[in-house]
Short mmCIF file of C-alpha atoms and ligand atoms in Angstrom, two decimals:
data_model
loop_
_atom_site.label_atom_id
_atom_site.label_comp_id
_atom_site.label_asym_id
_atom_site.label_seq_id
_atom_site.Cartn_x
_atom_site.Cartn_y
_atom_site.Cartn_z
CA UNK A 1 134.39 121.29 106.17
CA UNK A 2 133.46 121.35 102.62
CA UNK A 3 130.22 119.32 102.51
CA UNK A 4 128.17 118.46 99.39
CA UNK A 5 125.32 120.31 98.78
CA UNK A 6 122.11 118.62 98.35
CA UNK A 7 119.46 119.53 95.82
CA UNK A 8 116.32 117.81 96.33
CA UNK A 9 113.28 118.01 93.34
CA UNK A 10 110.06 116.86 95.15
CA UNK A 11 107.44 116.35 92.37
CA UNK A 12 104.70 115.85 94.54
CA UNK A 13 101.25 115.01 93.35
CA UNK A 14 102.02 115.87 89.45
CA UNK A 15 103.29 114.57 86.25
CA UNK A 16 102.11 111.31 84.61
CA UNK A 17 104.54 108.75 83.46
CA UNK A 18 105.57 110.06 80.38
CA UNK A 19 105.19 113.71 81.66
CA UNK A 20 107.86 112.84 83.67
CA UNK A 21 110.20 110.87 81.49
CA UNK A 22 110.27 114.59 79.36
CA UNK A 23 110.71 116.11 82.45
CA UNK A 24 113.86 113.73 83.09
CA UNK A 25 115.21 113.49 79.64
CA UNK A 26 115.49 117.24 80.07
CA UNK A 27 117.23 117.58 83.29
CA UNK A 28 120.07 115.08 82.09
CA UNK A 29 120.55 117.40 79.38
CA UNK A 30 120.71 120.58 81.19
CA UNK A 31 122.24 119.59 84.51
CA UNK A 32 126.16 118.67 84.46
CA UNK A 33 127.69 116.20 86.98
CA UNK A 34 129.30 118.35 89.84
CA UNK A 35 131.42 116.35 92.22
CA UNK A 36 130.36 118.86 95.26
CA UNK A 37 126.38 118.41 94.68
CA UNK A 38 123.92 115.93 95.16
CA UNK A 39 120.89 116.50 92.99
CA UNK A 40 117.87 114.24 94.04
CA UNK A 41 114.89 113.83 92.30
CA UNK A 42 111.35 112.74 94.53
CA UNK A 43 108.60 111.70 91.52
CA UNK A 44 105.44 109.97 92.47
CA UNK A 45 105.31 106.44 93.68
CA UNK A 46 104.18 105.66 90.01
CA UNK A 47 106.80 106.73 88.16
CA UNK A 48 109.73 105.85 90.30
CA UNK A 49 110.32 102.82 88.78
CA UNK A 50 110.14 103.48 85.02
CA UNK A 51 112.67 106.47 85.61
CA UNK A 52 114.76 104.58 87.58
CA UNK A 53 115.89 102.16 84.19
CA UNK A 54 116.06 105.83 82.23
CA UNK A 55 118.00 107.88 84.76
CA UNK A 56 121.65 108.25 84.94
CA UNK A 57 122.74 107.31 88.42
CA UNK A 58 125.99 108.76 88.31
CA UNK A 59 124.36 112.32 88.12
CA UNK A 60 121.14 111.94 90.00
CA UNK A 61 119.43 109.76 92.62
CA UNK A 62 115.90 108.92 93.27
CA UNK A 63 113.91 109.80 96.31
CA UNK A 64 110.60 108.63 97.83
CA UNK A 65 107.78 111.27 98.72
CA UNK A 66 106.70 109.10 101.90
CA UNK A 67 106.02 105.03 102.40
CA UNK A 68 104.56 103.26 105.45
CA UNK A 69 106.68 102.18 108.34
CA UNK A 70 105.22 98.32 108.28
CA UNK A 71 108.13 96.09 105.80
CA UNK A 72 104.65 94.03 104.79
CA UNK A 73 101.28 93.02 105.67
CA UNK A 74 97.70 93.55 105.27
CA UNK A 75 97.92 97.55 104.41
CA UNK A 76 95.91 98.50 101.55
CA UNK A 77 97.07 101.36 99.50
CA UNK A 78 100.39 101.35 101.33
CA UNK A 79 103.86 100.61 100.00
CA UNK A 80 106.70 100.07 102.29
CA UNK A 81 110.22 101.63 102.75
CA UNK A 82 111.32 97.55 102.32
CA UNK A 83 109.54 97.68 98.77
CA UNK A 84 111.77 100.38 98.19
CA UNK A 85 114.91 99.64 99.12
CA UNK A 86 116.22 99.04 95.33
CA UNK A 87 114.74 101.71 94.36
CA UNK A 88 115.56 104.51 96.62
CA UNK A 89 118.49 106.25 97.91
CA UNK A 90 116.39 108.94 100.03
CA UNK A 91 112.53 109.44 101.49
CA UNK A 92 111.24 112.60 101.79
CA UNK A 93 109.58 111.49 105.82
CA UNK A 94 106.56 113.93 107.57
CA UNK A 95 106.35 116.67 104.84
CA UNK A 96 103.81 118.93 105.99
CA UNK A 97 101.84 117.92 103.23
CA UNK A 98 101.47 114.43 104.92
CA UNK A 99 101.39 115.93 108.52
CA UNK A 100 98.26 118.16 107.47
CA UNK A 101 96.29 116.66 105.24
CA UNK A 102 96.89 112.90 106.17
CA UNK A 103 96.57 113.51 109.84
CA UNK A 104 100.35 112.03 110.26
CA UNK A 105 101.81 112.41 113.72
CA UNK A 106 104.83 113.14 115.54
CA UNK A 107 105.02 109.60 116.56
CA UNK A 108 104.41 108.28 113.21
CA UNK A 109 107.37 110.00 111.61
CA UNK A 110 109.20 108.55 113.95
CA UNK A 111 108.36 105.15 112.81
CA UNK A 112 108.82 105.94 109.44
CA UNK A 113 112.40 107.31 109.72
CA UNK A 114 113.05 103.96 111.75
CA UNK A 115 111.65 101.85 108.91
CA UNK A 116 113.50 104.25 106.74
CA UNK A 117 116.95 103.22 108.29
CA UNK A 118 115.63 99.57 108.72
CA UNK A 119 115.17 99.57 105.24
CA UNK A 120 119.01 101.60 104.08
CA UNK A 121 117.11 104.42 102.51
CA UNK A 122 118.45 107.59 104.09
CA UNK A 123 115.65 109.49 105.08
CA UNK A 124 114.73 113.51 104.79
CA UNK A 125 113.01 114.29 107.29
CA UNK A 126 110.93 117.56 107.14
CA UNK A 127 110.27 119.74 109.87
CA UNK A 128 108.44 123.69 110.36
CA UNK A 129 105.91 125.78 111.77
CA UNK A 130 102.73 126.67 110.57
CA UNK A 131 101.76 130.63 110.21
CA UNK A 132 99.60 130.49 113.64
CA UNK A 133 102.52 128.44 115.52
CA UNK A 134 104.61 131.42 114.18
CA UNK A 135 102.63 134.11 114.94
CA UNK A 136 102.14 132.56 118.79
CA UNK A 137 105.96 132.50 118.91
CA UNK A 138 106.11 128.84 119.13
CA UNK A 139 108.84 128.16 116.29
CA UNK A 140 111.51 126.64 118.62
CA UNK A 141 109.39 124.64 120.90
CA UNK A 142 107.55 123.32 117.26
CA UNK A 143 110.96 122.08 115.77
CA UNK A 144 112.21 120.55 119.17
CA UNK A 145 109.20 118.64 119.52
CA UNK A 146 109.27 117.50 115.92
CA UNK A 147 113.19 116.99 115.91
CA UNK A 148 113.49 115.04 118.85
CA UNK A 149 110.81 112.93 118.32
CA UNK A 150 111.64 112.29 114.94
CA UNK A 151 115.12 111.15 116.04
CA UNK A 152 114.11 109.50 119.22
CA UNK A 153 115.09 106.14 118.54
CA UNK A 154 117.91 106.98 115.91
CA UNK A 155 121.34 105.84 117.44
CA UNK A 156 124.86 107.63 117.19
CA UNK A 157 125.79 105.56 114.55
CA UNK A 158 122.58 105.94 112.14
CA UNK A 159 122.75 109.91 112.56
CA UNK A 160 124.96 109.95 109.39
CA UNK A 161 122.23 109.09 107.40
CA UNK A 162 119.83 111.46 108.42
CA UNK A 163 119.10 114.92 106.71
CA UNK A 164 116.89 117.76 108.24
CA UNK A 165 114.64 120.24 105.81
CA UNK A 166 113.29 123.38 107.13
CA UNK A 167 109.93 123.97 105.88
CA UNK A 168 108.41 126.45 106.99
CA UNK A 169 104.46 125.83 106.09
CA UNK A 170 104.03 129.28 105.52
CA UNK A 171 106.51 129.74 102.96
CA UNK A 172 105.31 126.45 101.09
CA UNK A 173 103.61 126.89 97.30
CA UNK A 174 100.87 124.44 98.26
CA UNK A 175 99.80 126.89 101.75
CA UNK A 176 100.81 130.44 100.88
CA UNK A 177 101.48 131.35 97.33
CA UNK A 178 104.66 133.97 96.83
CA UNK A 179 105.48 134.04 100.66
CA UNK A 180 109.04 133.00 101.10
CA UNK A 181 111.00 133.18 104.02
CA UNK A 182 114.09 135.34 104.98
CA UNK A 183 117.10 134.04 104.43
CA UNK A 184 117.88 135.06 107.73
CA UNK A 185 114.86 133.38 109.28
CA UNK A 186 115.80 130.13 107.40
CA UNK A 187 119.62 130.53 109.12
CA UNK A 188 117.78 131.18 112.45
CA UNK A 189 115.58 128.11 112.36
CA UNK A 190 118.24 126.03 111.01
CA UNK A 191 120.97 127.04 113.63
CA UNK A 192 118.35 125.72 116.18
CA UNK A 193 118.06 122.60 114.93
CA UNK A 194 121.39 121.61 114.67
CA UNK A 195 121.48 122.93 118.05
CA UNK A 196 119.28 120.09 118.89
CA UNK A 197 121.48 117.79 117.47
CA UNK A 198 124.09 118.88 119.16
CA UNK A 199 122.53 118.22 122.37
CA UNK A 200 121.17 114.74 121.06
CA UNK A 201 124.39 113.80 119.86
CA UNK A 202 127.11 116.44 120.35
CA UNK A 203 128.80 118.30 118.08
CA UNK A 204 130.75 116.54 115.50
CA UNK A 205 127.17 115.13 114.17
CA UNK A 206 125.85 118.47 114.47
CA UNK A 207 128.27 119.92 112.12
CA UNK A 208 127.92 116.81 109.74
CA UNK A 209 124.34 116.65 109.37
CA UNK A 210 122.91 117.95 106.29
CA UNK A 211 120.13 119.87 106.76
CA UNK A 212 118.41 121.82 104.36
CA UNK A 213 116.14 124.78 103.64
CA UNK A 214 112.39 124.10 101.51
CA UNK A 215 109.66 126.51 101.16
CA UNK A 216 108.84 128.13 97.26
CA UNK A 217 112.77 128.31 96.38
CA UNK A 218 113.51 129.01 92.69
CA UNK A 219 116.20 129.71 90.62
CA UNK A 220 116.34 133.32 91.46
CA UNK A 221 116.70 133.26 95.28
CA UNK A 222 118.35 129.74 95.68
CA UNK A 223 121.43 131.83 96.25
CA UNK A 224 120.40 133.52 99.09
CA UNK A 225 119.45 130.30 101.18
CA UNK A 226 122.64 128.02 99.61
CA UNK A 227 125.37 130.74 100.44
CA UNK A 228 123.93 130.57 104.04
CA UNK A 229 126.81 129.37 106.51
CA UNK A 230 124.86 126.38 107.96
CA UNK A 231 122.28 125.49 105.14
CA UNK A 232 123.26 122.45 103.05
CA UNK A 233 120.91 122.35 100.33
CA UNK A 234 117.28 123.40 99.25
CA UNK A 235 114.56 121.33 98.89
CA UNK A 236 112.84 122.43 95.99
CA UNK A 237 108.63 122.00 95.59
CA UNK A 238 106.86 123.86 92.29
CA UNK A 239 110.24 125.41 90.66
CA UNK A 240 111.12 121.57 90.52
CA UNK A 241 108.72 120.71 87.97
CA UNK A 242 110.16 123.07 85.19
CA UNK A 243 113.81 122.27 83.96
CA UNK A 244 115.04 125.53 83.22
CA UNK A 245 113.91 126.41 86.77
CA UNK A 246 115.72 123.10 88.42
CA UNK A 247 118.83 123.89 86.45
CA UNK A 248 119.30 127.20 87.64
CA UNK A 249 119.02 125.97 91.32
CA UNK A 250 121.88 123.93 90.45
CA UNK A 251 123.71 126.08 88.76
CA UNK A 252 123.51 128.58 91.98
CA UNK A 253 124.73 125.59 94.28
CA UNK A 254 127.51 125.21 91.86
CA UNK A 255 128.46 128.73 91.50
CA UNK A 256 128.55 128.62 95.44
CA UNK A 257 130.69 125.60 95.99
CA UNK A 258 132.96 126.89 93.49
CA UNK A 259 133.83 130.20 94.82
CA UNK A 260 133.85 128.21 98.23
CA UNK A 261 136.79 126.22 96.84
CA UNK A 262 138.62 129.37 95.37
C1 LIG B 301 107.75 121.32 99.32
O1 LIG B 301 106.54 121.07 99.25
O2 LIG B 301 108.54 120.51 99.80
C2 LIG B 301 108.22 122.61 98.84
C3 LIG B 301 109.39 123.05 99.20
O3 LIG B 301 107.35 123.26 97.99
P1 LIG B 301 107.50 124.66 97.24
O4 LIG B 301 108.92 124.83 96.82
O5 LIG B 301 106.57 124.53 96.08
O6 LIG B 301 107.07 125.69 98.22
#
């Protein structure tokens, strides 16, 4: 099964407006359509809706960092995945950013991916161990917990929508500078989890799910993660944010899917 393989550019908190209008002008000169990738780009809340008129939706799609699981109501600061559904094609859900430093929890992802659904946005839902949970050996019982409670209320039908990331928090620019993880660790983790999908929801989804690798890829060692058997795709933090960078992590998936075909 030749799947497509997904690129995913999460912004996080940078780029203003017009920082990131340069930053898109850019990418739709550099990056060519490919039929056998998906490039996604995840900007701030802010600036989703000016690119949206400037971006060319044949070639890219736009992706939500995180919203709130209410549709509306009296939640201050919040937007919600309903607010977004015009907008959106994908949310990034429980990035460890949001896990850590907004206190979010494995029962609130859950909600979120729900609302996600609700809502026809298909989510992303990020999942990994932290260096401590590592250290203790704890990887697998970390990424069950977060995988089946994150799909807990996700029927057979709606797992088509769904796409895993590995993220490893200890191979993430914003906790551990220049760490990366093995290419062979990524494969490990990610064999696991599709194990668990398998289980949920037996194999066929297993094999169909997209699930991806995330944690300081660039354009040099995108290769070594995309030419992995079960990865699907990279989800791409800090090399994101320069174009030349984001290209070449294209250009690798490309190269890949190519040779794949030949
Ligand atoms: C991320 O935060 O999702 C990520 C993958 O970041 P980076 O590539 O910067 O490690």
């Amino acid at each position: 099964m030749n799947k497509q393989l997904l690129i995913v550019g999460n912004w996080k908190m940078h780029l203003t407006v017009h920082q990131s209008s340069l930053l898109v002008h850019r990418l739709q000169q550099h990056i060519k359509t490919h039929r056998d990738i998906e490039v996604v780009l995840a900007p701030s809340m802010l600036v989703l809706q000016p690119i949206s008129v400037e971006l060319d939706k044949r070639r890219f799609k736009l992706c939500a960092q995180d919203a709130y699981f209410k549709d509306e109501g009296g939640y201050t600061g919040e937007v919600s995945f309903a607010m977004l559904g015009d907008l959106v094609q994908y949310a990034i859900i429980g990035h460890s950013s949001r896990r850590l430093f907004f206190g979010e929890t494995l029962d609130t992802v859950r909600d979120k991916v729900q609302a996600s659904i609700r809502n026809d946005i298909m989510p992303i839902i990020c999942v990994g161990e932290t260096q401590q949970e590592r250290d203790a050996h704890e990887t697998r019982q970390v990424l069950h917990d977060q995988v089946t409670t994150a799909l807990m209320n996700v029927t057979s039908k709606d797992i088509e929508k769904i796409v895993i990331a590995y993220e490893p928090l200890w191979a993430i620019s914003a906790f551990n500078k220049n760490v990366t993880a093995k290419p062979e660790d990524a494969q490990k983790a990610i064999s696991f989890i599709r194990q668990q999908v398998s289980e949920l929801y037996g194999d066929r989804a297993a094999k169909h799910m997209r699930i991806l690798y995330g944690g300081s890829v660039n354009e040099h060692d995108a290769r070594s993660y995309l030419e992995l058997p079960e990865v699907d795709g990279v989800l791409v933090g800090a090399a994101s944010l320069n174009y030349l960078q984001f290209t070449g992590i294209v250009d690798a998936a490309h190269q890949i899917q190519t040779e794949r075909k030949s």
